[in-house]
Tab-separated table of C-alpha atoms in Angstrom:
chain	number	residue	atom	x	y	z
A	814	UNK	CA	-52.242	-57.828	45.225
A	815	UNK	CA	-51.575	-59.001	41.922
A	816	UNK	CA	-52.610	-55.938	39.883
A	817	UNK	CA	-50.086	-54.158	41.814
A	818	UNK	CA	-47.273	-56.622	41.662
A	819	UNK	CA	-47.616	-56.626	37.786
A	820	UNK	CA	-47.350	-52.255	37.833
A	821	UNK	CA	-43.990	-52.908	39.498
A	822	UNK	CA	-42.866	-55.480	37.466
A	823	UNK	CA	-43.680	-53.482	34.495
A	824	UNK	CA	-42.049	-50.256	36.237
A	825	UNK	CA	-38.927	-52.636	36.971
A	826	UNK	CA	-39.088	-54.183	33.222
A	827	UNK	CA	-39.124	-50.045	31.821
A	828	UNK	CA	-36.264	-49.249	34.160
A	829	UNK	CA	-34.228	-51.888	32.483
A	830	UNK	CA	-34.886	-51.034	28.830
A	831	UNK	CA	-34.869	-47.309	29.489
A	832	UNK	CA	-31.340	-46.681	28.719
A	833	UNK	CA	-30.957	-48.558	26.132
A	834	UNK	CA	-33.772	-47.224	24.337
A	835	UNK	CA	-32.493	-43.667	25.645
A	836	UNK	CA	-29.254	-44.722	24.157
A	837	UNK	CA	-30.954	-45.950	20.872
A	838	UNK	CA	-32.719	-42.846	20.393
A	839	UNK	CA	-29.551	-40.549	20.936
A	840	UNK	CA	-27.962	-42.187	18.495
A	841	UNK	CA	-30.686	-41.995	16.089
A	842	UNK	CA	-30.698	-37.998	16.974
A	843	UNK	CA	-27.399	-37.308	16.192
A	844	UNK	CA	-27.365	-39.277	12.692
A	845	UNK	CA	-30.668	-37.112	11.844
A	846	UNK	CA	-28.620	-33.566	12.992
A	847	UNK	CA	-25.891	-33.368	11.879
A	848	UNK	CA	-23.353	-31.491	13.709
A	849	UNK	CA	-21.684	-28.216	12.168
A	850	UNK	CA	-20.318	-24.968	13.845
A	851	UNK	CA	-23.712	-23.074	13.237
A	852	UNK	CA	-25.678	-25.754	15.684
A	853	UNK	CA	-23.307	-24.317	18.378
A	854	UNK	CA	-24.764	-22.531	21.149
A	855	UNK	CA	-24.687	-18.672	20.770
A	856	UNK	CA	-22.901	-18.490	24.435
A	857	UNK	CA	-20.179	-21.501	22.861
A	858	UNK	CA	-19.333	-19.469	19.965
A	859	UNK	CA	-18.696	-16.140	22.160
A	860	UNK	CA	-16.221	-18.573	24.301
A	861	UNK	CA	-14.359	-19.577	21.259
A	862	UNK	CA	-14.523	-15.990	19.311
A	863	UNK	CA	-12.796	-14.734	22.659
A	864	UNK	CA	-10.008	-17.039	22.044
A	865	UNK	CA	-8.990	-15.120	18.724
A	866	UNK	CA	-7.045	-12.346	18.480
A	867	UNK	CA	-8.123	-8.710	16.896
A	868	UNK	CA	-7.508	-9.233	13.130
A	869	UNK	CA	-8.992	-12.828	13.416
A	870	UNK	CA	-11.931	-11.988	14.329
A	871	UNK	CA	-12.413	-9.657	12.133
A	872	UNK	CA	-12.420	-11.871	9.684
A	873	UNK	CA	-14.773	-13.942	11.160
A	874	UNK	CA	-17.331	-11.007	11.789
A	875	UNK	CA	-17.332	-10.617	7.516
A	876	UNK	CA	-18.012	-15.030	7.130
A	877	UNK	CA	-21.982	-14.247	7.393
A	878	UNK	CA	-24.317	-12.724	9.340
A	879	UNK	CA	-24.825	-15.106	12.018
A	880	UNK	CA	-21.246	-14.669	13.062
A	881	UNK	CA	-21.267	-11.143	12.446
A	882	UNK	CA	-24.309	-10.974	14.778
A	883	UNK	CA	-21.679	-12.810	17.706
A	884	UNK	CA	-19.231	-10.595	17.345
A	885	UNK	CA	-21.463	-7.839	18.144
A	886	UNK	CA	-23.191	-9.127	20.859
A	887	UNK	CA	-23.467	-7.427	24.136
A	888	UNK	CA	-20.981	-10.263	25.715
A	889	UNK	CA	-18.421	-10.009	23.499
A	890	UNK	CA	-18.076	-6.442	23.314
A	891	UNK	CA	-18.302	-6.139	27.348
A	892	UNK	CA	-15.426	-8.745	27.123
A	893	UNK	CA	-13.222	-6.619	24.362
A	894	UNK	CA	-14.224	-3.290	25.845
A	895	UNK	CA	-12.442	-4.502	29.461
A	896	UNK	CA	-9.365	-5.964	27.103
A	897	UNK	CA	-8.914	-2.745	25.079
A	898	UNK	CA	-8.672	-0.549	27.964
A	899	UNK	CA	-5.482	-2.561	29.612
A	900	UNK	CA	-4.344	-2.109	25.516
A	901	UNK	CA	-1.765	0.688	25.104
A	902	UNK	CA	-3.035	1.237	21.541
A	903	UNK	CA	-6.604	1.899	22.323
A	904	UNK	CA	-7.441	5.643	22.797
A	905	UNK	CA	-10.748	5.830	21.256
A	906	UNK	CA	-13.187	7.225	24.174
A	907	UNK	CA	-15.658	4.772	25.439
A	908	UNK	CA	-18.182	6.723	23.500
A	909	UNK	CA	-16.932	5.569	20.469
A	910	UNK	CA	-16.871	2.391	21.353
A	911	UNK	CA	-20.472	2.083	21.913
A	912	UNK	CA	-20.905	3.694	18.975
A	913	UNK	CA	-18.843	2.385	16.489
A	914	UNK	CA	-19.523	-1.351	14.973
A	915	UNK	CA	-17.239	-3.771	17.249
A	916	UNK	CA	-15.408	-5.137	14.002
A	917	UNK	CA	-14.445	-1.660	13.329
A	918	UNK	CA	-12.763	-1.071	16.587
A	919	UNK	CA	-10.954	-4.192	16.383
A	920	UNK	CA	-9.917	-3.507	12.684
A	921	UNK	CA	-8.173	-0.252	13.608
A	922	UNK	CA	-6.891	-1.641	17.467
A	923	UNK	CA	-4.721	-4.187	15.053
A	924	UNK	CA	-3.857	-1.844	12.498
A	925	UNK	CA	-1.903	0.299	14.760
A	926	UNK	CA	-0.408	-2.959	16.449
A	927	UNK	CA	0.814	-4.090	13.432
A	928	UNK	CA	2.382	-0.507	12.842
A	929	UNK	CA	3.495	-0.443	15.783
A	930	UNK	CA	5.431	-3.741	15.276
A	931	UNK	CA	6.571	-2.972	12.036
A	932	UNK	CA	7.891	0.677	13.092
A	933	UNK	CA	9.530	0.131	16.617
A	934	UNK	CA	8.922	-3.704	17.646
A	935	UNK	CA	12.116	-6.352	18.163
A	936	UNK	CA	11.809	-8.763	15.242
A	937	UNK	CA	13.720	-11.960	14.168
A	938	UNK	CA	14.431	-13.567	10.630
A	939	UNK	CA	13.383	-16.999	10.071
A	940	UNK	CA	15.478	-18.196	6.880
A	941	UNK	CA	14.647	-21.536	4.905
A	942	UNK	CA	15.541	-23.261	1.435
A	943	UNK	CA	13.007	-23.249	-0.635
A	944	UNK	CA	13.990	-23.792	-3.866
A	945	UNK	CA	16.823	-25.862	-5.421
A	946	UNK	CA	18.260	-22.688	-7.549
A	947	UNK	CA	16.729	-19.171	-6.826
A	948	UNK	CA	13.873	-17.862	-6.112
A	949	UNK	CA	12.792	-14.226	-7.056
A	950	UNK	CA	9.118	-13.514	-6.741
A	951	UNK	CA	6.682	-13.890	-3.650
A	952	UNK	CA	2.938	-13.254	-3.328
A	953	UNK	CA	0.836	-13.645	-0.332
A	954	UNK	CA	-2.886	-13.256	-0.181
A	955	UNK	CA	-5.277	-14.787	2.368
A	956	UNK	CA	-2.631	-15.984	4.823
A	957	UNK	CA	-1.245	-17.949	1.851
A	958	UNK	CA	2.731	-17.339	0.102
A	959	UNK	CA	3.785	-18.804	-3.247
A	960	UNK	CA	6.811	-18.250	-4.111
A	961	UNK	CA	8.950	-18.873	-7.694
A	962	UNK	CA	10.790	-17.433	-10.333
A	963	UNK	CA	14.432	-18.768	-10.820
A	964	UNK	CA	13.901	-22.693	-11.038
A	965	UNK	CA	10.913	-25.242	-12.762
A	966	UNK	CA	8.764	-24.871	-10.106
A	967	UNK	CA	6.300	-22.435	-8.591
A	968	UNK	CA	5.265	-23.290	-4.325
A	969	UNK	CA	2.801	-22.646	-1.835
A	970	UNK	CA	3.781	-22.137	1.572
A	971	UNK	CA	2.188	-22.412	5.077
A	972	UNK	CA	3.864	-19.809	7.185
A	973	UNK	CA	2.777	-21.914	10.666
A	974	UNK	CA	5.067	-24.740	9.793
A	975	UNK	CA	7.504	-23.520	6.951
A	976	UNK	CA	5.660	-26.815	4.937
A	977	UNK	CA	5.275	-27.017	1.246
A	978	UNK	CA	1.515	-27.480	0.800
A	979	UNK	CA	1.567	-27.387	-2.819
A	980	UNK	CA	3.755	-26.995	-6.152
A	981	UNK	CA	3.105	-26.613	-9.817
A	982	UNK	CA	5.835	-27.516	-12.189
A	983	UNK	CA	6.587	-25.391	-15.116
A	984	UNK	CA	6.975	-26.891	-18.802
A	985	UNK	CA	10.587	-27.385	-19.626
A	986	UNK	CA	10.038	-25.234	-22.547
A	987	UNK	CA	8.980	-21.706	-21.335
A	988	UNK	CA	10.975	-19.768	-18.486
A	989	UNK	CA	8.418	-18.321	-15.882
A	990	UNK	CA	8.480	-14.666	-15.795
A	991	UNK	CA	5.881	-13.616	-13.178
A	992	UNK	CA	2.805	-15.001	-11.276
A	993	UNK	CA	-0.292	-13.923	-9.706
A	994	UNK	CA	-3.155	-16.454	-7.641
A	995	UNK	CA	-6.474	-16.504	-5.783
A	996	UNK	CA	-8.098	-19.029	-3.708
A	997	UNK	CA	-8.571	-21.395	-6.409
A	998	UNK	CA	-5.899	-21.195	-9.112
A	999	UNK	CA	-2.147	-19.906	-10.257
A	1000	UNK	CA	-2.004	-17.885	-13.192
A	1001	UNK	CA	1.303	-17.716	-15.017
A	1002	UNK	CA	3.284	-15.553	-17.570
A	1003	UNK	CA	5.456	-18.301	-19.367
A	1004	UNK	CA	7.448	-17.231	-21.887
A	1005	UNK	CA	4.893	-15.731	-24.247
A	1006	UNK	CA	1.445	-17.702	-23.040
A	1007	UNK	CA	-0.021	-17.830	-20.228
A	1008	UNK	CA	-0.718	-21.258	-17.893
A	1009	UNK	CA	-3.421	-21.935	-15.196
A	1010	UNK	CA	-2.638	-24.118	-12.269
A	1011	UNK	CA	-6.038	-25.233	-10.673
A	1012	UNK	CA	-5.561	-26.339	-7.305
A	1013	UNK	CA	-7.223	-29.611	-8.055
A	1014	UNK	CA	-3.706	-30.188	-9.772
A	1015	UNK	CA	-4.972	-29.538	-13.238
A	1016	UNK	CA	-2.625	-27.849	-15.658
A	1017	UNK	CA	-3.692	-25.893	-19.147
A	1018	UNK	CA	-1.855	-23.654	-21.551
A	1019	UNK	CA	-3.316	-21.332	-23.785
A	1020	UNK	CA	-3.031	-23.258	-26.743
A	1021	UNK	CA	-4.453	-20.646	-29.121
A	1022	UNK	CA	-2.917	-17.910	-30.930
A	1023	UNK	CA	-4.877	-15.634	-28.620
A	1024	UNK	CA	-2.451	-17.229	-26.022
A	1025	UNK	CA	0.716	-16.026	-27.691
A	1026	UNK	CA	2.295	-12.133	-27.944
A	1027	UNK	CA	4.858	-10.122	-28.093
A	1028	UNK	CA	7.059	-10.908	-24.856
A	1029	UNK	CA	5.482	-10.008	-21.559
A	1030	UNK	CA	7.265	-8.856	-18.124
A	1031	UNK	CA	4.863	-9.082	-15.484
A	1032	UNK	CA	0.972	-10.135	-14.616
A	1033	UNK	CA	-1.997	-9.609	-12.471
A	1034	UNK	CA	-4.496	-11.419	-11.960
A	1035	UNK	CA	-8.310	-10.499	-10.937
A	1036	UNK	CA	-11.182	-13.105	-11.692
A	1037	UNK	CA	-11.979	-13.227	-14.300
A	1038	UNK	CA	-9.401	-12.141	-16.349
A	1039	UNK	CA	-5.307	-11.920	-16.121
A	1040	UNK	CA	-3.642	-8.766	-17.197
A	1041	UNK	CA	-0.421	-8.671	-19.158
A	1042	UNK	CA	2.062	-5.945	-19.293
A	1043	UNK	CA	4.599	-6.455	-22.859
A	1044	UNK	CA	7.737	-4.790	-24.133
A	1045	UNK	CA	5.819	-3.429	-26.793
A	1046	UNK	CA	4.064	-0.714	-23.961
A	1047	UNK	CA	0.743	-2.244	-24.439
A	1048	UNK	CA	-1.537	-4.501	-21.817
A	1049	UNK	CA	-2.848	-7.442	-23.372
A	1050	UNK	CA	-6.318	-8.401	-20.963
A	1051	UNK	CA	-6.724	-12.197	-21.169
A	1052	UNK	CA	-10.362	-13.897	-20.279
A	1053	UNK	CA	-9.201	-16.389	-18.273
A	1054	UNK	CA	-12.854	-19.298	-19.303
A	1055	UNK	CA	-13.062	-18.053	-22.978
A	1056	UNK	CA	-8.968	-18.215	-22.992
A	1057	UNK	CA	-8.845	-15.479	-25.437
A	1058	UNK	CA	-7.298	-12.348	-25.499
A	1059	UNK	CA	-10.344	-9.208	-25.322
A	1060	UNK	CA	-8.467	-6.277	-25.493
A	1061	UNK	CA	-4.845	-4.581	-25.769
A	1062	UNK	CA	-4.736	-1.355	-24.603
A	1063	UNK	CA	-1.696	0.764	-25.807
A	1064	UNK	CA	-0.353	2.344	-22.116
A	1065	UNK	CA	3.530	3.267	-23.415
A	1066	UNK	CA	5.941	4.082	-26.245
A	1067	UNK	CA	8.366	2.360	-24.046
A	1068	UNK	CA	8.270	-1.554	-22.209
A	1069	UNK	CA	6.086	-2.037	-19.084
A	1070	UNK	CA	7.635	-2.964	-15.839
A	1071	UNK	CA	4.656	-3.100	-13.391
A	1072	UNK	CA	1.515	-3.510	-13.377
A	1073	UNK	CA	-1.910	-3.230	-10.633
A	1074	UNK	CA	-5.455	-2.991	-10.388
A	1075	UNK	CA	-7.594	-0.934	-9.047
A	1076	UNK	CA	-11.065	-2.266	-7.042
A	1077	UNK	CA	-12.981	-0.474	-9.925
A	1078	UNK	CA	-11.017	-2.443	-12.886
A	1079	UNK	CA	-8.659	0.452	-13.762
A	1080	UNK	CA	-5.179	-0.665	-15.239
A	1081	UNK	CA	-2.194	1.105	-13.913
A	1082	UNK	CA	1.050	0.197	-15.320
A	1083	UNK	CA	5.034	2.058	-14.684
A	1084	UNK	CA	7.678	1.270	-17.558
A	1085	UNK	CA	11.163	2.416	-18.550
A	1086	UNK	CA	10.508	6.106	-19.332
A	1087	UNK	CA	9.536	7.035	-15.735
A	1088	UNK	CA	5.888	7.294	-16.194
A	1089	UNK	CA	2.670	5.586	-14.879
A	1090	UNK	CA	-0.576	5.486	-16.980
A	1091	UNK	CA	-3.853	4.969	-15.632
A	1092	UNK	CA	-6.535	3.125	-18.040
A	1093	UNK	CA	-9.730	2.001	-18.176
A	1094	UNK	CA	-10.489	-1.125	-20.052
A	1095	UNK	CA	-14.241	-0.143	-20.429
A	1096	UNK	CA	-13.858	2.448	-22.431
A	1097	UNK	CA	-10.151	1.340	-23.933
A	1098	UNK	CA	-8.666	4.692	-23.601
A	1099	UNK	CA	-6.015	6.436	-21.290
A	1100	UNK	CA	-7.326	8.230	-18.287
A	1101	UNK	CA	-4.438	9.842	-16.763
A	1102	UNK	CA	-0.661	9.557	-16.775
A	1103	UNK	CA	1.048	10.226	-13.110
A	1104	UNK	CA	4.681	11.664	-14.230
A	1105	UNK	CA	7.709	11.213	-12.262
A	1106	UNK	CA	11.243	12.947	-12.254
A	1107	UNK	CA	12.746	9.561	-12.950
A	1108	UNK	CA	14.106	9.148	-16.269
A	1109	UNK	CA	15.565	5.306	-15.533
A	1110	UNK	CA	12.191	4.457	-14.999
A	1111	UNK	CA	9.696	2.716	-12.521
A	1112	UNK	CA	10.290	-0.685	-11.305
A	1113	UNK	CA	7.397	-1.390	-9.180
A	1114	UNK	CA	4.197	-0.014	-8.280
A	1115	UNK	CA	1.233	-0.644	-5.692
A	1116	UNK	CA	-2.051	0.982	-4.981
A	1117	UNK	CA	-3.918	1.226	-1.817
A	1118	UNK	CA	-7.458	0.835	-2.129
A	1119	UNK	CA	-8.211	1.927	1.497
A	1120	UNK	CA	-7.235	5.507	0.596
A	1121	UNK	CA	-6.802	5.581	-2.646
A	1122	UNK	CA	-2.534	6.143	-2.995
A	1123	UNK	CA	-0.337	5.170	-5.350
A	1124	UNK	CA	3.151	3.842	-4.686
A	1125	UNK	CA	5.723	3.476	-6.579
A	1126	UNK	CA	10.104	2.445	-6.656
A	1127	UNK	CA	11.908	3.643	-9.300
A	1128	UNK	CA	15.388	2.499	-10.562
A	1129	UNK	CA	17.378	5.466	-8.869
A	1130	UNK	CA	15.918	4.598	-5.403
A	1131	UNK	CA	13.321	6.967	-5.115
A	1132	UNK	CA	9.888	6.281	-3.540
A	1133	UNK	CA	7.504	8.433	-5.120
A	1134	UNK	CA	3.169	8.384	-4.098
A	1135	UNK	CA	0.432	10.174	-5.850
A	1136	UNK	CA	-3.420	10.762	-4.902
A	1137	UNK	CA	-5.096	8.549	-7.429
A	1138	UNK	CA	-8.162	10.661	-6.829
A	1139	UNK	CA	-6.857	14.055	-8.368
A	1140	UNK	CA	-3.376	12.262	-9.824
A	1141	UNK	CA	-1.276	14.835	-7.590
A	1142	UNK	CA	2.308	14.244	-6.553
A	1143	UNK	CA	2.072	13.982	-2.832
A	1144	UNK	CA	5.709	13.440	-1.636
A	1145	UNK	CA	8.856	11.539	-3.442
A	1146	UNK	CA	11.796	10.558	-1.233
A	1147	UNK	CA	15.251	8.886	-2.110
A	1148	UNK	CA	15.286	6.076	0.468
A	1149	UNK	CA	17.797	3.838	-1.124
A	1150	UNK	CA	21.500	4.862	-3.231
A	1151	UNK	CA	19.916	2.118	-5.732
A	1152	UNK	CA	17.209	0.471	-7.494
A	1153	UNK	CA	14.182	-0.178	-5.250
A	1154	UNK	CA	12.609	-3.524	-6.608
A	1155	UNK	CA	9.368	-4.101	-4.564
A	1156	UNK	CA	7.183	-1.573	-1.974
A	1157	UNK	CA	3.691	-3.064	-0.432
A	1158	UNK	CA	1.382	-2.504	2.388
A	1159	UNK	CA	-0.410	-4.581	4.208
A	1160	UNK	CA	-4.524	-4.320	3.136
A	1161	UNK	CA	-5.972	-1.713	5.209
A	1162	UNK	CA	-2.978	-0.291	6.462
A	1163	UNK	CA	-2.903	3.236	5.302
A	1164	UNK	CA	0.323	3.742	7.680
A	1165	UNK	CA	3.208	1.796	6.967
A	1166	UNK	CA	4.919	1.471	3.459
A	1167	UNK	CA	7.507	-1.385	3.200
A	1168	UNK	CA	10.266	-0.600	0.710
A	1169	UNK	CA	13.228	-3.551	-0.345
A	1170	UNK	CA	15.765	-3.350	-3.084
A	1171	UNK	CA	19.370	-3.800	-4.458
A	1172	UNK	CA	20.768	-2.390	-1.328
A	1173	UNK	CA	19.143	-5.596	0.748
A	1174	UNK	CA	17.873	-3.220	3.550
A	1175	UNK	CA	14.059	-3.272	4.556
A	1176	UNK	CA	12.609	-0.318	4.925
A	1177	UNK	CA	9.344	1.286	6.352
A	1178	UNK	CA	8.084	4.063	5.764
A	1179	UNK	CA	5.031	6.693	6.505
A	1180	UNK	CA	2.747	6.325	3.647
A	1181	UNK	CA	1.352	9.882	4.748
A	1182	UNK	CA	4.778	11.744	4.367
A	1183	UNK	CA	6.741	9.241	2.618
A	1184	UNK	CA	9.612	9.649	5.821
A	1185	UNK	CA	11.489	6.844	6.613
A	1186	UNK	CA	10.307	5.734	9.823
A	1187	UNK	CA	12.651	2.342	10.755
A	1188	UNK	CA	15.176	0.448	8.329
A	1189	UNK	CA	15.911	-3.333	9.074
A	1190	UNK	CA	18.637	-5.933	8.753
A	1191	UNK	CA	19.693	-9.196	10.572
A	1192	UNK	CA	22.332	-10.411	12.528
A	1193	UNK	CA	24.758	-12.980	11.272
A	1194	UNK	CA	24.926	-14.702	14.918
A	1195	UNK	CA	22.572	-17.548	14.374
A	1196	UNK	CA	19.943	-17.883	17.351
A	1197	UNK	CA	19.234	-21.140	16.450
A	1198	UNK	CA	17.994	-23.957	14.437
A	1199	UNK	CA	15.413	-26.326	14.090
A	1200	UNK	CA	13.767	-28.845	11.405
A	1201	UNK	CA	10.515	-28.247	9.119
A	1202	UNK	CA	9.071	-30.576	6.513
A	1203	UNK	CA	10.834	-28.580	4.291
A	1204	UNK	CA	14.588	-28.838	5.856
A	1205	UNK	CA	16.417	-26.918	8.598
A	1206	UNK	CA	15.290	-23.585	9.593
A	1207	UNK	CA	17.727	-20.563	10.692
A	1208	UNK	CA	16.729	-18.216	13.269
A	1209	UNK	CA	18.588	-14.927	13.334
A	1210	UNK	CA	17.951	-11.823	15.521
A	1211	UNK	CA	16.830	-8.934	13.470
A	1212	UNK	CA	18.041	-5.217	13.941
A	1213	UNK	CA	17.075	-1.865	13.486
A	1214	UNK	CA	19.444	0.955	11.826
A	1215	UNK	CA	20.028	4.089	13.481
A	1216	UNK	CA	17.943	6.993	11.640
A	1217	UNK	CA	19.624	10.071	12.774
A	1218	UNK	CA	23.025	9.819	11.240
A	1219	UNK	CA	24.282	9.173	8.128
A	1220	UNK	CA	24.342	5.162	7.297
A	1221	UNK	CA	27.584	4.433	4.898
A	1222	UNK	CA	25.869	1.582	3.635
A	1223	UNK	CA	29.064	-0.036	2.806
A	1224	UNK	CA	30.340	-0.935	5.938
A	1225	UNK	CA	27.498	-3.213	6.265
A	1226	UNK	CA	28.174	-6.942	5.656
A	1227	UNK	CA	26.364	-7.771	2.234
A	1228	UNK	CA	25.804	-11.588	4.245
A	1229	UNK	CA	22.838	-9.754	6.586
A	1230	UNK	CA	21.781	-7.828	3.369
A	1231	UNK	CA	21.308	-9.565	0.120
A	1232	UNK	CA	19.320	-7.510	-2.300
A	1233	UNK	CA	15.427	-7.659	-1.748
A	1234	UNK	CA	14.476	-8.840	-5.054
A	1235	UNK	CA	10.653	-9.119	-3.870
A	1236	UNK	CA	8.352	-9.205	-0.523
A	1237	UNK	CA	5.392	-9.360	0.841
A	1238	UNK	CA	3.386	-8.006	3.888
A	1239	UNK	CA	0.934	-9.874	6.410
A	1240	UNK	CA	-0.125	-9.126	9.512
A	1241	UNK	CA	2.717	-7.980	11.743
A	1242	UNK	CA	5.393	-10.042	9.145
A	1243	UNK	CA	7.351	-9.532	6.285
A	1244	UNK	CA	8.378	-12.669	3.204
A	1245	UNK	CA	11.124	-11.631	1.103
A	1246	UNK	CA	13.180	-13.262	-1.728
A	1247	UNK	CA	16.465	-12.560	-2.609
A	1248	UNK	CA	17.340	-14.232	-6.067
A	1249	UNK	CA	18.567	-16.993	-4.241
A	1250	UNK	CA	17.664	-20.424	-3.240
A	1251	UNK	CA	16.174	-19.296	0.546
A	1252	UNK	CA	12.826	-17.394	1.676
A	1253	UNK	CA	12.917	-15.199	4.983
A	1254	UNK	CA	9.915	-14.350	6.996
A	1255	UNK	CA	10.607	-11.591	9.385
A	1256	UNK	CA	8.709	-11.574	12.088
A	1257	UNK	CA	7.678	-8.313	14.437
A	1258	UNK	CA	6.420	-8.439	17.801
């Protein structure tokens, strides 16, 4: 009897220190593993991946290849396949969707949506103040805006909230003239130097003669080094660690305008005589010049890398693309009675071309054809209006110009169109500045 009495007595004494000792070693577990998004289960991360819409997603499919592998799984796809065919812009065969890589599908599913939008959908203007004098220039990259030109101060912007996440003030000597940015830093044309803004809030100047030249109009930036375009027609190419200046390239007889790169580090640059020139710092020589009929010169230019165009707006309102692959003319089309001041496309889009100037109307356009396929304004009845961090936000109703008659351009209020002085293109959205102290984001459903 007693032998057994003590078993239970032990059993009983175990039951009582079992979960604390369970509890104990739990806690001990968890500070030994941490917890981070790759010890999710593989079934937990298809859940949440099927949360995210098209574009998203394809993002996350290019983070590694564990979540590539997840986006390609047989769940996923089954879940996407039975999605895309209640989706008015899927019309690949199922075929190719077995075939093709899942990330591709989704890429080109929300490349015509966003088309789509931009061409035909019903849009509104969100309008906020976001500088205290005016604002000019506008870059987005990576689902970030910055935004300056016009007062001391350049700004980064989260679209979600219309908040200020950042700013970088500009040294009351030197007048900003144009920015470019990546993920970690702001690179600025100041005057005649050049300024970094880290995001870790440090500032730094080119202090050495390297640093100063003859006066420069516009910038781009590609780690590591920061391209200048001057009045004097050459590009100045900046290393942006050793902080000196490794080449200039002579481009023009006549001041540069614009400037972009090219994925393989060619330099393409429009100026005042009309032309664009094509060089490649590697060998420090011309490649090609792309002529155009304009003798009032090119005002801006952009380059898809997707399928290898050129774009550019010229000072009489034409809208002009070349094949950057045998430098042919493809099409030039007068879209505006004025100068056209900024024309991009969003990355990966070889569809849609948008096209603002002096005339304040935004324009898309086929980047196949160069047609005009829908022109934009707002509405001066105010929607409505609600608060940000950053101050009161105006909501107006966008609307789309009839494009088969004649538009007298004049008997359109100037108040809905304010000259497009720059803008930007994100997924299914549009930022513009208009050399005034607000920022629009136009948004198409």
């Amino acid at each position: 009897m007693t032998k057994p009495q003590r078993s239970f007595a032990a059993a009983a004494e175990k039951r009582d220190e079992s979960p604390a000792s369970a509890a104990a070693d739990q806690r001990k577990k968890r500070r030994g593993t941490p917890t981070t998004i790759l010890s999710l289960d593989h079934d937990i991360m298809c859940i949440i991946f099927a949360f995210l819409d098209m574009f998203d997603l394809v993002r996350c499919s290019l983070v590694c290849k564990f979540w590539n592998a997840i986006v390609e799984s047989r769940s996923l796809r089954e879940f996407y396949d039975r999605k895309l065919k209640h989706s008015s812009t899927f019309t690949s065969s199922s075929s190719e969707f077995t075939e093709k890589p899942l990330r591709l599908i989704l890429r080109e599913v929300a490349m015509e949506q966003h088309r789509l939008a931009l061409q035909s959908g019903v849009f509104h203007v969100d309008q906020w103040r976001g500088h205290s004098k005016t604002v000019a220039q506008c870059r987005m990259k990576m689902g970030m805006v910055v935004t300056g030109v016009g007062d001391k101060v350049i700004r980064l912007w989260s679209l979600d909230n219309y908040k200020c996440m950042e700013e970088y003030l500009i040294p009351d000597m030197f007048p900003l003239v144009d920015f470019d940015f990546d993920e970690s830093k702001i690179v600025g044309l100041i005057g005649s130097r050049l300024c970094i803004w880290r995001r870790n809030g440090k500032r730094s100047i080119f202090p050495s003669l390297e640093g100063k030249f003859v006066k420069g109009s516009c910038i781009r930036y590609s780690d590591p080094e920061a391209v200048v375009g001057c009045d004097d027609g050459a590009v100045r190419v900046f290393d942006m660690y050793s902080r000196r200046c490794s080449q200039i390239i002579r481009m023009h007889y006549a001041p540069i305008t614009c400037l972009c790169l090219s994925e393989d580090q060619l330099i393409l640059s429009g100026s005042t005589s009309g032309n664009i020139t094509i060089s490649d710092p590697s060998s420090v020589q011309q490649v090609a010049t792309l002529r155009s009929s304009d003798v009032r010169g090119i005002r801006t230019l952009c380059l898809n890398t997707s399928s290898q165009l050129v774009f550019a707006g010229s000072s009489v309102g034409h809208t002009s693309c070349w094949d950057l692959r045998t430098r042919r003319l493809l099409w030039d089309t007068r879209v505006s009675p004025n100068v056209v001041y900024s024309i991009q496309h969003m990355p990966s889009d070889t569809s849609t071309l948008a096209v603002g100037g002096i005339d304040g109307i935004l324009r898309f356009l086929n980047q196949n054809d160069g047609n005009i396929v829908s022109s934009c304004i707002i509405q001066d009845k105010l929607l409505s209006t609600s608060q940000s961090p950053s101050g009161s936000i105006q909501r107006r109703k966008g609307r789309r110009l009839p494009e088969d008659t004649y538009i007298n351009i004049d008997i359109i209020p100037k108040s809905v169109r304010p000259s497009i002085t720059c803008l930007a293109v994100g997924m299914k959205k549009i930022v513009t500045t208009h050399n005034s102290n607000d920022i629009r984001l136009w948004k198409f459903n």
